[in-house]
C-alpha cells in the first residue's frame, strides 16, 4: 500500500465527505525511492543520532580550546615583549638543563610573542612529549607540560574526548559511526525536503525560511528541523568528509587511495650523499644525532632555513640517526597557510631537499586544509565561531528529530504509544528492476570504503526484513471472524 508524504510523517488526512471531494490517488502516491529513502532517514536518525549528539557536544567543547590554553597556560605559551632573541643554542641549553632526561624531539623557536618550545621524547611517554617553554628574550625557562603533537594537556583532553571518549581505539568507533552516517542523513533529508516542497507546491522561500503557519505539532517542528538542516548542510557535509579522512577504518582506506593515486603528502628525503651508515660515529659528515645534538647546530640549521625563505613559526627536527639531514617545517596553520619544508645538512648548513606546499598534489593540499578547518585553526576565531554554530545547529536538528518522533505517536484510545511508528516498508520492492543492480553496486562500494556505514546498513536491512517477515506471519496467523449472516 502506498502512502502520501503527509501520511508518512504521521499527519492525519481528513476523510472526504463526498466522493467528489476525494483527491486523485496518483497525486498522493509516494515513489518507491522516496519511501525507501524516508525509511532509511528515519532509522538512521533514530539509531545514529545519539552518536551525533555526543560528537556535537564534544566538538562544541573543543572549539574553545585556544581560549582555554590562553587562560590556563598563558604564562608558559607567551613571552613578554623584550629585546632581540637570544641565540637558539642558549635557549636549548637552558631547556636541557631544566630537563636533563630524554632526547630532543624538536624545537620551535619563539616568534610573535610566543615562547620557544623544546620537546623531549622519553621512553614510557608513548606519543606524548615533555615540552619545555623558554622565554626567547631572557633565556629563562617558564615551565614545562606533557604535550601531544604540540597540544597542551587541556586541548589534548578535549581532543581525546571528541575523537574517542577517552576509550582509545574502541572509542574511535563512535566518531567514525557519526561521520559515516552524517552525510547520509544530510543528503537524504535535503532530498526529502525538496520533494515535499514540490509535492505541496510550497513557496521556494520556505526552503530557507521555516514555514511557521502551523502553530504547534509535528508540522511546525519539521519546519524548523528541515530548514535548519538546509542551512547547515554545507558545514555538516564538510565535517563528515574531513572527519572520515583521519578515522580509523575509512581514514585508512582514504590514505590507501591517496597513495595509489600518488596524491598523498610528499615525503622529504633526509639522506645525505656520502653519509656514513648508522653507528658510524657522531662527528662525521652529517653525523649529529638527536641524542647528543650540539645546541649550536640549531642556530646553524635555523639560519639555513631563514636564508631558504622559511619564515614565521617553524619546527626544527633533529635527525634520529647519524648520517641523516635535519628537517625544518613551517607550522603556520592559519590562512594563508605556510607549510613548506626543507632538509638541512646540520654540519655543512646546506639545503639537501625541499618540499613546498604549493607543489603538493591537490588532494594532499585539500586534505591538509580540511583538517585545519575541522580543528578550528584555518581562519582563526571566525573558524571557531562557525564550528560552534554548526555544532549547536546539529544539536537542535537532532533534538527536533526526536521530538517529531514523539509528536507522531498515536494518541487515540486503544492505539496509544510512546513514539510514532516507522514509515511503511516496501520501498525496496517497488524499485524498478533496472535500478536494483546499480544501487546494490554503489551501496556495496560505499559500504566497503566506509565500513561503519556498510556494517550498520546491513544490520538495518537484516533486522528490518526479519521484522517484516515476522509481522506478515502474525497477520496470517490471526483468525478471520466469519461475516455476520443477515436475517
Tab-separated table of N, CA and C in Angstrom, residues 298-443:
chain	number	residue	atom	x	y	z
A	298	UNK	N	71.432	24.031	16.191
A	298	UNK	CA	70.087	24.565	15.967
A	298	UNK	C	70.157	25.954	15.342
A	299	UNK	N	71.125	26.781	15.780
A	299	UNK	CA	71.273	28.104	15.168
A	299	UNK	C	71.697	27.987	13.712
A	300	UNK	N	72.612	27.066	13.425
A	300	UNK	CA	73.079	26.890	12.051
A	300	UNK	C	71.938	26.438	11.150
A	301	UNK	N	71.149	25.497	11.622
A	301	UNK	CA	70.035	24.984	10.823
A	301	UNK	C	68.960	26.056	10.654
A	302	UNK	N	68.679	26.817	11.713
A	302	UNK	CA	67.676	27.871	11.619
A	302	UNK	C	68.106	28.955	10.634
A	303	UNK	N	69.385	29.327	10.670
A	303	UNK	CA	69.890	30.326	9.716
A	303	UNK	C	69.740	29.830	8.288
A	304	UNK	N	70.049	28.560	8.056
A	304	UNK	CA	69.899	27.986	6.720
A	304	UNK	C	68.446	28.035	6.269
A	305	UNK	N	67.518	27.714	7.182
A	305	UNK	CA	66.096	27.733	6.836
A	305	UNK	C	65.627	29.148	6.527
A	306	UNK	N	66.076	30.120	7.317
A	306	UNK	CA	65.689	31.511	7.076
A	306	UNK	C	66.213	31.992	5.722
A	307	UNK	N	67.457	31.647	5.416
A	307	UNK	CA	68.020	32.024	4.122
A	307	UNK	C	67.281	31.350	2.974
A	308	UNK	N	66.687	30.186	3.243
A	308	UNK	CA	65.947	29.457	2.203
A	308	UNK	C	64.518	29.956	2.060
A	309	UNK	N	64.115	30.953	2.863
A	309	UNK	CA	62.789	31.541	2.720
A	309	UNK	C	61.743	31.004	3.660
A	310	UNK	N	62.127	30.165	4.621
A	310	UNK	CA	61.154	29.648	5.581
A	310	UNK	C	61.019	30.651	6.720
A	311	UNK	N	59.977	31.451	6.655
A	311	UNK	CA	59.734	32.474	7.660
A	311	UNK	C	58.559	32.070	8.543
A	312	UNK	N	58.346	32.865	9.608
A	312	UNK	CA	57.245	32.580	10.509
A	312	UNK	C	57.586	31.439	11.446
A	313	UNK	N	56.576	30.890	12.124
A	313	UNK	CA	56.848	29.778	13.054
A	313	UNK	C	57.314	28.537	12.302
A	314	UNK	N	58.358	27.909	12.813
A	314	UNK	CA	58.900	26.694	12.193
A	314	UNK	C	59.195	25.678	13.290
A	315	UNK	N	59.318	24.437	12.872
A	315	UNK	CA	59.700	23.349	13.771
A	315	UNK	C	60.990	22.729	13.240
A	316	UNK	N	62.025	22.666	14.079
A	316	UNK	CA	63.311	22.058	13.719
A	316	UNK	C	63.351	20.669	14.339
A	317	UNK	N	63.529	19.665	13.509
A	317	UNK	CA	63.557	18.281	13.986
A	317	UNK	C	64.920	17.676	13.704
A	318	UNK	N	65.691	17.351	14.743
A	318	UNK	CA	66.992	16.718	14.509
A	318	UNK	C	66.833	15.331	13.899
A	319	UNK	N	67.890	14.874	13.255
A	319	UNK	CA	67.888	13.522	12.695
A	319	UNK	C	67.898	12.502	13.823
A	320	UNK	N	67.134	11.428	13.644
A	320	UNK	CA	67.101	10.393	14.661
A	320	UNK	C	68.372	9.554	14.658
A	321	UNK	N	69.013	9.450	13.505
A	321	UNK	CA	70.222	8.644	13.375
A	321	UNK	C	71.328	9.470	12.735
A	322	UNK	N	72.581	9.172	13.053
A	322	UNK	CA	73.695	9.852	12.380
A	322	UNK	C	73.650	9.585	10.882
A	323	UNK	N	74.134	10.549	10.115
A	323	UNK	CA	74.176	10.380	8.676
A	323	UNK	C	72.912	10.806	7.978
A	324	UNK	N	72.025	11.495	8.674
A	324	UNK	CA	70.767	11.959	8.071
A	324	UNK	C	70.641	13.466	8.241
A	325	UNK	N	69.831	14.057	7.398
A	325	UNK	CA	69.613	15.500	7.466
A	325	UNK	C	68.582	15.840	8.528
A	326	UNK	N	68.667	17.034	9.042
A	326	UNK	CA	67.628	17.576	9.901
A	326	UNK	C	66.525	18.137	9.011
A	327	UNK	N	65.328	18.290	9.565
A	327	UNK	CA	64.236	18.886	8.798
A	327	UNK	C	63.742	20.146	9.501
A	328	UNK	N	63.320	21.091	8.691
A	328	UNK	CA	62.711	22.326	9.182
A	328	UNK	C	61.393	22.488	8.438
A	329	UNK	N	60.291	22.638	9.184
A	329	UNK	CA	58.968	22.732	8.572
A	329	UNK	C	58.230	23.944	9.114
A	330	UNK	N	57.615	24.700	8.212
A	330	UNK	CA	56.749	25.796	8.653
A	330	UNK	C	55.496	25.226	9.308
A	331	UNK	N	55.010	25.900	10.337
A	331	UNK	CA	53.877	25.379	11.110
A	331	UNK	C	52.731	26.367	11.218
A	332	UNK	N	52.667	27.338	10.315
A	332	UNK	CA	51.591	28.332	10.355
A	332	UNK	C	50.343	27.722	9.717
A	333	UNK	N	49.326	27.423	10.543
A	333	UNK	CA	48.114	26.759	10.053
A	333	UNK	C	46.974	27.714	9.752
A	334	UNK	N	47.185	29.017	9.921
A	334	UNK	CA	46.139	29.984	9.583
A	334	UNK	C	46.267	30.392	8.124
A	335	UNK	N	45.135	30.777	7.547
A	335	UNK	CA	45.113	31.131	6.123
A	335	UNK	C	45.739	32.503	5.907
A	336	UNK	N	46.639	32.655	4.906
A	336	UNK	CA	47.167	31.601	4.030
A	336	UNK	C	48.230	30.784	4.747
A	337	UNK	N	48.120	29.485	4.660
A	337	UNK	CA	48.988	28.608	5.432
A	337	UNK	C	50.421	28.674	4.907
A	338	UNK	N	51.359	28.360	5.787
A	338	UNK	CA	52.772	28.236	5.415
A	338	UNK	C	53.217	26.854	5.859
A	339	UNK	N	53.390	25.937	4.905
A	339	UNK	CA	53.674	24.541	5.218
A	339	UNK	C	54.886	24.014	4.441
A	340	UNK	N	55.789	24.904	4.015
A	340	UNK	CA	56.966	24.449	3.268
A	340	UNK	C	57.930	23.727	4.204
A	341	UNK	N	58.724	22.807	3.623
A	341	UNK	CA	59.681	22.026	4.416
A	341	UNK	C	61.000	21.919	3.661
A	342	UNK	N	62.080	21.846	4.421
A	342	UNK	CA	63.390	21.599	3.814
A	342	UNK	C	64.143	20.590	4.682
A	343	UNK	N	65.104	19.918	4.058
A	343	UNK	CA	66.060	19.079	4.780
A	343	UNK	C	67.405	19.789	4.748
A	344	UNK	N	68.101	19.787	5.877
A	344	UNK	CA	69.335	20.559	6.019
A	344	UNK	C	70.452	19.649	6.519
A	345	UNK	N	71.606	19.741	5.863
A	345	UNK	CA	72.811	19.092	6.378
A	345	UNK	C	73.246	19.881	7.613
A	346	UNK	N	73.199	19.264	8.809
A	346	UNK	CA	73.466	20.034	10.036
A	346	UNK	C	74.911	20.477	10.186
A	347	UNK	N	75.835	19.862	9.474
A	347	UNK	CA	77.242	20.239	9.578
A	347	UNK	C	77.604	21.286	8.540
A	348	UNK	N	77.220	21.032	7.282
A	348	UNK	CA	77.548	21.970	6.204
A	348	UNK	C	76.614	23.165	6.168
A	349	UNK	N	75.427	23.032	6.771
A	349	UNK	CA	74.466	24.128	6.740
A	349	UNK	C	73.903	24.379	5.367
A	350	UNK	N	73.679	23.309	4.581
A	350	UNK	CA	73.141	23.427	3.226
A	350	UNK	C	71.821	22.697	3.123
A	351	UNK	N	70.990	23.181	2.205
A	351	UNK	CA	69.688	22.543	1.958
A	351	UNK	C	69.903	21.342	1.046
A	352	UNK	N	69.442	20.168	1.483
A	352	UNK	CA	69.617	18.943	0.688
A	352	UNK	C	68.334	18.492	0.001
A	353	UNK	N	67.191	18.971	0.457
A	353	UNK	CA	65.917	18.611	-0.177
A	353	UNK	C	64.878	19.647	0.218
A	354	UNK	N	63.853	19.773	-0.601
A	354	UNK	CA	62.813	20.772	-0.333
A	354	UNK	C	61.460	20.244	-0.797
A	355	UNK	N	60.404	20.596	-0.036
A	355	UNK	CA	59.035	20.255	-0.408
A	355	UNK	C	58.149	21.444	-0.064
A	356	UNK	N	57.696	22.157	-1.083
A	356	UNK	CA	56.843	23.327	-0.880
A	356	UNK	C	55.367	22.941	-0.959
A	357	UNK	N	54.567	23.569	-0.107
A	357	UNK	CA	53.138	23.274	-0.071
A	357	UNK	C	52.492	23.508	-1.432
A	358	UNK	N	52.954	24.519	-2.163
A	358	UNK	CA	52.373	24.820	-3.476
A	358	UNK	C	52.594	23.694	-4.477
A	359	UNK	N	53.579	22.848	-4.228
A	359	UNK	CA	53.878	21.751	-5.148
A	359	UNK	C	53.229	20.439	-4.728
A	360	UNK	N	52.533	20.420	-3.607
A	360	UNK	CA	51.860	19.188	-3.180
A	360	UNK	C	50.735	18.852	-4.154
A	361	UNK	N	50.375	17.578	-4.283
A	361	UNK	CA	49.184	17.230	-5.066
A	361	UNK	C	47.942	17.920	-4.497
A	362	UNK	N	46.991	18.209	-5.354
A	362	UNK	CA	45.802	18.956	-4.933
A	362	UNK	C	45.071	18.264	-3.790
A	363	UNK	N	44.908	16.936	-3.865
A	363	UNK	CA	44.190	16.228	-2.805
A	363	UNK	C	44.933	16.338	-1.477
A	364	UNK	N	46.263	16.318	-1.528
A	364	UNK	CA	47.034	16.475	-0.295
A	364	UNK	C	46.843	17.873	0.288
A	365	UNK	N	46.807	18.886	-0.574
A	365	UNK	CA	46.573	20.244	-0.093
A	365	UNK	C	45.183	20.371	0.537
A	366	UNK	N	44.186	19.859	-0.169
A	366	UNK	CA	42.816	19.958	0.347
A	366	UNK	C	42.661	19.201	1.653
A	367	UNK	N	43.290	18.033	1.735
A	367	UNK	CA	43.207	17.249	2.965
A	367	UNK	C	43.828	17.997	4.131
A	368	UNK	N	44.989	18.603	3.905
A	368	UNK	CA	45.655	19.362	4.963
A	368	UNK	C	44.823	20.568	5.395
A	369	UNK	N	44.296	21.305	4.428
A	369	UNK	CA	43.471	22.469	4.759
A	369	UNK	C	42.189	22.046	5.465
A	370	UNK	N	41.608	20.929	5.028
A	370	UNK	CA	40.381	20.443	5.649
A	370	UNK	C	40.583	20.077	7.104
A	371	UNK	N	41.705	19.443	7.416
A	371	UNK	CA	41.996	19.086	8.802
A	371	UNK	C	42.117	20.339	9.663
A	372	UNK	N	42.823	21.344	9.157
A	372	UNK	CA	42.990	22.575	9.940
A	372	UNK	C	41.652	23.284	10.158
A	373	UNK	N	40.805	23.301	9.130
A	373	UNK	CA	39.494	23.931	9.284
A	373	UNK	C	38.619	23.138	10.248
A	374	UNK	N	38.689	21.805	10.189
A	374	UNK	CA	37.913	20.957	11.097
A	374	UNK	C	38.316	21.211	12.548
A	375	UNK	N	39.585	21.528	12.762
A	375	UNK	CA	40.081	21.783	14.111
A	375	UNK	C	39.908	23.237	14.544
A	376	UNK	N	39.363	24.081	13.658
A	376	UNK	CA	39.111	25.469	14.013
A	376	UNK	C	40.322	26.364	13.946
A	377	UNK	N	41.356	25.957	13.179
A	377	UNK	CA	42.598	26.724	13.127
A	377	UNK	C	42.755	27.545	11.859
A	378	UNK	N	42.126	27.144	10.765
A	378	UNK	CA	42.431	27.720	9.462
A	378	UNK	C	42.113	29.210	9.386
A	379	UNK	N	40.983	29.618	9.914
A	379	UNK	CA	40.579	31.025	9.831
A	379	UNK	C	40.499	31.683	11.206
A	380	UNK	N	41.201	31.123	12.167
A	380	UNK	CA	41.256	31.731	13.485
A	380	UNK	C	39.906	31.750	14.188
A	381	UNK	N	39.612	32.831	14.930
A	381	UNK	CA	38.355	32.898	15.683
A	381	UNK	C	37.112	32.743	14.814
A	382	UNK	N	37.155	33.222	13.566
A	382	UNK	CA	35.995	33.051	12.674
A	382	UNK	C	35.710	31.574	12.469
A	383	UNK	N	36.770	30.790	12.298
A	383	UNK	CA	36.624	29.342	12.135
A	383	UNK	C	35.979	28.730	13.374
A	384	UNK	N	36.408	29.173	14.545
A	384	UNK	CA	35.848	28.657	15.794
A	384	UNK	C	34.362	28.974	15.911
A	385	UNK	N	33.988	30.200	15.565
A	385	UNK	CA	32.582	30.601	15.670
A	385	UNK	C	31.714	29.774	14.714
A	386	UNK	N	32.190	29.573	13.489
A	386	UNK	CA	31.421	28.789	12.522
A	386	UNK	C	31.246	27.357	12.998
A	387	UNK	N	32.311	26.750	13.511
A	387	UNK	CA	32.203	25.381	14.011
A	387	UNK	C	31.238	25.294	15.188
A	388	UNK	N	31.308	26.273	16.079
A	388	UNK	CA	30.394	26.270	17.220
A	388	UNK	C	28.952	26.404	16.758
A	389	UNK	N	28.706	27.258	15.758
A	389	UNK	CA	27.348	27.432	15.236
A	389	UNK	C	26.836	26.142	14.602
A	390	UNK	N	27.699	25.450	13.848
A	390	UNK	CA	27.286	24.188	13.231
A	390	UNK	C	26.997	23.139	14.297
A	391	UNK	N	27.829	23.079	15.342
A	391	UNK	CA	27.610	22.113	16.414
A	391	UNK	C	26.291	22.379	17.130
A	392	UNK	N	26.018	23.644	17.437
A	392	UNK	CA	24.744	23.987	18.086
A	392	UNK	C	23.566	23.671	17.174
A	393	UNK	N	23.709	23.975	15.885
A	393	UNK	CA	22.638	23.655	14.944
A	393	UNK	C	22.387	22.173	14.852
A	394	UNK	N	23.446	21.368	14.846
A	394	UNK	CA	23.273	19.918	14.797
A	394	UNK	C	22.555	19.407	16.038
A	395	UNK	N	22.879	19.979	17.188
A	395	UNK	CA	22.159	19.593	18.408
A	395	UNK	C	20.674	19.888	18.283
A	396	UNK	N	20.338	21.070	17.760
A	396	UNK	CA	18.928	21.442	17.608
A	396	UNK	C	18.220	20.532	16.616
A	397	UNK	N	18.841	20.287	15.473
A	397	UNK	CA	18.222	19.440	14.450
A	397	UNK	C	17.966	18.038	14.998
A	398	UNK	N	18.918	17.517	15.747
A	398	UNK	CA	18.763	16.170	16.305
A	398	UNK	C	17.640	16.118	17.327
A	399	UNK	N	17.584	17.100	18.200
A	399	UNK	CA	16.519	17.138	19.210
A	399	UNK	C	15.159	17.291	18.533
A	400	UNK	N	15.075	18.147	17.513
A	400	UNK	CA	13.810	18.294	16.794
A	400	UNK	C	13.403	16.987	16.108
A	401	UNK	N	14.372	16.227	15.621
A	401	UNK	CA	14.058	14.947	15.005
A	401	UNK	C	13.422	13.999	15.996
A	402	UNK	N	13.983	13.910	17.188
A	402	UNK	CA	13.374	13.054	18.213
A	402	UNK	C	12.024	13.599	18.651
A	403	UNK	N	11.878	14.915	18.679
A	403	UNK	CA	10.581	15.499	19.061
A	403	UNK	C	9.513	15.135	18.037
A	404	UNK	N	9.864	15.150	16.757
A	404	UNK	CA	8.890	14.743	15.734
A	404	UNK	C	8.473	13.288	15.927
A	405	UNK	N	9.431	12.456	16.266
A	405	UNK	CA	9.116	11.048	16.502
A	405	UNK	C	8.109	10.911	17.634
A	406	UNK	N	8.269	11.718	18.680
A	406	UNK	CA	7.335	11.676	19.803
A	406	UNK	C	5.990	12.296	19.417
A	407	UNK	N	6.002	13.396	18.656
A	407	UNK	CA	4.751	14.054	18.277
A	407	UNK	C	3.902	13.196	17.349
A	408	UNK	N	4.535	12.286	16.625
A	408	UNK	CA	3.794	11.446	15.694
A	408	UNK	C	3.191	10.216	16.357
A	409	UNK	N	3.318	10.095	17.669
A	409	UNK	CA	2.809	8.915	18.352
A	409	UNK	C	1.284	8.865	18.276
A	410	UNK	N	0.707	7.674	18.161
A	410	UNK	CA	-0.759	7.553	18.217
A	410	UNK	C	-1.270	7.954	19.595
A	411	UNK	N	-2.345	8.741	19.632
A	411	UNK	CA	-2.903	9.201	20.906
A	411	UNK	C	-4.351	8.789	21.103
A	412	UNK	N	-4.937	8.130	20.082
A	412	UNK	CA	-6.329	7.717	20.233
A	412	UNK	C	-6.443	6.549	21.205
A	413	UNK	N	-7.551	6.473	21.887
A	413	UNK	CA	-7.789	5.408	22.849
A	413	UNK	C	-7.659	4.053	22.167
A	414	UNK	N	-6.891	3.190	22.780
A	414	UNK	CA	-6.678	1.861	22.215
A	414	UNK	C	-5.490	1.781	21.288
A	415	UNK	N	-4.950	2.930	20.886
A	415	UNK	CA	-3.799	2.925	19.984
A	415	UNK	C	-2.650	3.776	20.518
A	416	UNK	N	-2.679	4.076	21.797
A	416	UNK	CA	-1.664	4.944	22.367
A	416	UNK	C	-0.288	4.272	22.310
A	417	UNK	N	0.739	5.109	22.095
A	417	UNK	CA	2.108	4.618	22.064
A	417	UNK	C	3.041	5.727	22.518
A	418	UNK	N	4.239	5.342	22.914
A	418	UNK	CA	5.196	6.315	23.420
A	418	UNK	C	5.761	7.163	22.295
A	419	UNK	N	6.029	6.542	21.128
A	419	UNK	CA	6.595	7.252	19.987
A	419	UNK	C	5.838	6.873	18.732
A	420	UNK	N	6.137	7.582	17.642
A	420	UNK	CA	5.475	7.305	16.385
A	420	UNK	C	5.993	6.029	15.729
A	421	UNK	N	5.214	5.517	14.799
A	421	UNK	CA	5.614	4.317	14.069
A	421	UNK	C	6.571	4.688	12.938
A	422	UNK	N	7.311	3.693	12.490
A	422	UNK	CA	8.239	3.915	11.387
A	422	UNK	C	7.474	4.082	10.083
A	423	UNK	N	8.042	4.783	9.091
A	423	UNK	CA	7.415	4.856	7.770
A	423	UNK	C	7.223	3.453	7.198
A	424	UNK	N	6.244	3.310	6.330
A	424	UNK	CA	5.905	1.989	5.789
A	424	UNK	C	7.077	1.422	5.008
A	425	UNK	N	7.222	0.099	5.058
A	425	UNK	CA	8.246	-0.570	4.277
A	425	UNK	C	7.706	-0.888	2.892
A	426	UNK	N	8.534	-1.453	2.072
A	426	UNK	CA	8.118	-1.831	0.724
A	426	UNK	C	8.755	-1.000	-0.362
A	427	UNK	N	9.530	0.027	0.031
A	427	UNK	CA	10.152	0.872	-0.979
A	427	UNK	C	11.148	0.117	-1.838
A	428	UNK	N	11.900	-0.805	-1.228
A	428	UNK	CA	12.890	-1.561	-1.985
A	428	UNK	C	12.231	-2.451	-3.023
A	429	UNK	N	11.130	-3.080	-2.637
A	429	UNK	CA	10.426	-3.954	-3.586
A	429	UNK	C	9.812	-3.154	-4.718
A	430	UNK	N	9.531	-1.892	-4.476
A	430	UNK	CA	8.895	-1.084	-5.501
A	430	UNK	C	9.848	-0.483	-6.510
A	431	UNK	N	11.173	-0.605	-6.286
A	431	UNK	CA	12.130	-0.042	-7.230
A	431	UNK	C	12.099	-0.813	-8.547
A	432	UNK	N	12.266	-0.139	-9.682
A	432	UNK	CA	12.319	-0.840	-10.965
A	432	UNK	C	13.517	-1.772	-11.021
A	433	UNK	N	13.389	-2.839	-11.785
A	433	UNK	CA	14.443	-3.855	-11.847
A	433	UNK	C	15.761	-3.270	-12.337
A	434	UNK	N	15.707	-2.309	-13.276
A	434	UNK	CA	16.939	-1.754	-13.826
A	434	UNK	C	17.729	-0.942	-12.806
A	435	UNK	N	17.069	-0.503	-11.726
A	435	UNK	CA	17.754	0.318	-10.724
A	435	UNK	C	18.353	-0.507	-9.596
A	436	UNK	N	17.927	-1.757	-9.451
A	436	UNK	CA	18.370	-2.546	-8.309
A	436	UNK	C	19.858	-2.862	-8.364
A	437	UNK	N	20.345	-3.331	-9.519
A	437	UNK	CA	21.751	-3.715	-9.611
A	437	UNK	C	22.696	-2.526	-9.419
A	438	UNK	N	22.496	-1.385	-10.123
A	438	UNK	CA	23.381	-0.235	-9.861
A	438	UNK	C	23.326	0.238	-8.412
A	439	UNK	N	22.127	0.230	-7.823
A	439	UNK	CA	22.009	0.660	-6.431
A	439	UNK	C	22.779	-0.278	-5.509
A	440	UNK	N	22.716	-1.577	-5.793
A	440	UNK	CA	23.434	-2.545	-4.978
A	440	UNK	C	24.941	-2.366	-5.118
A	441	UNK	N	25.414	-2.155	-6.347
A	441	UNK	CA	26.849	-1.985	-6.579
A	441	UNK	C	27.371	-0.741	-5.854
A	442	UNK	N	26.648	0.367	-5.984
A	442	UNK	CA	27.078	1.609	-5.332
A	442	UNK	C	27.075	1.452	-3.811
A	443	UNK	N	26.032	0.812	-3.283
A	443	UNK	CA	25.934	0.637	-1.838
A	443	UNK	C	27.064	-0.232	-1.310
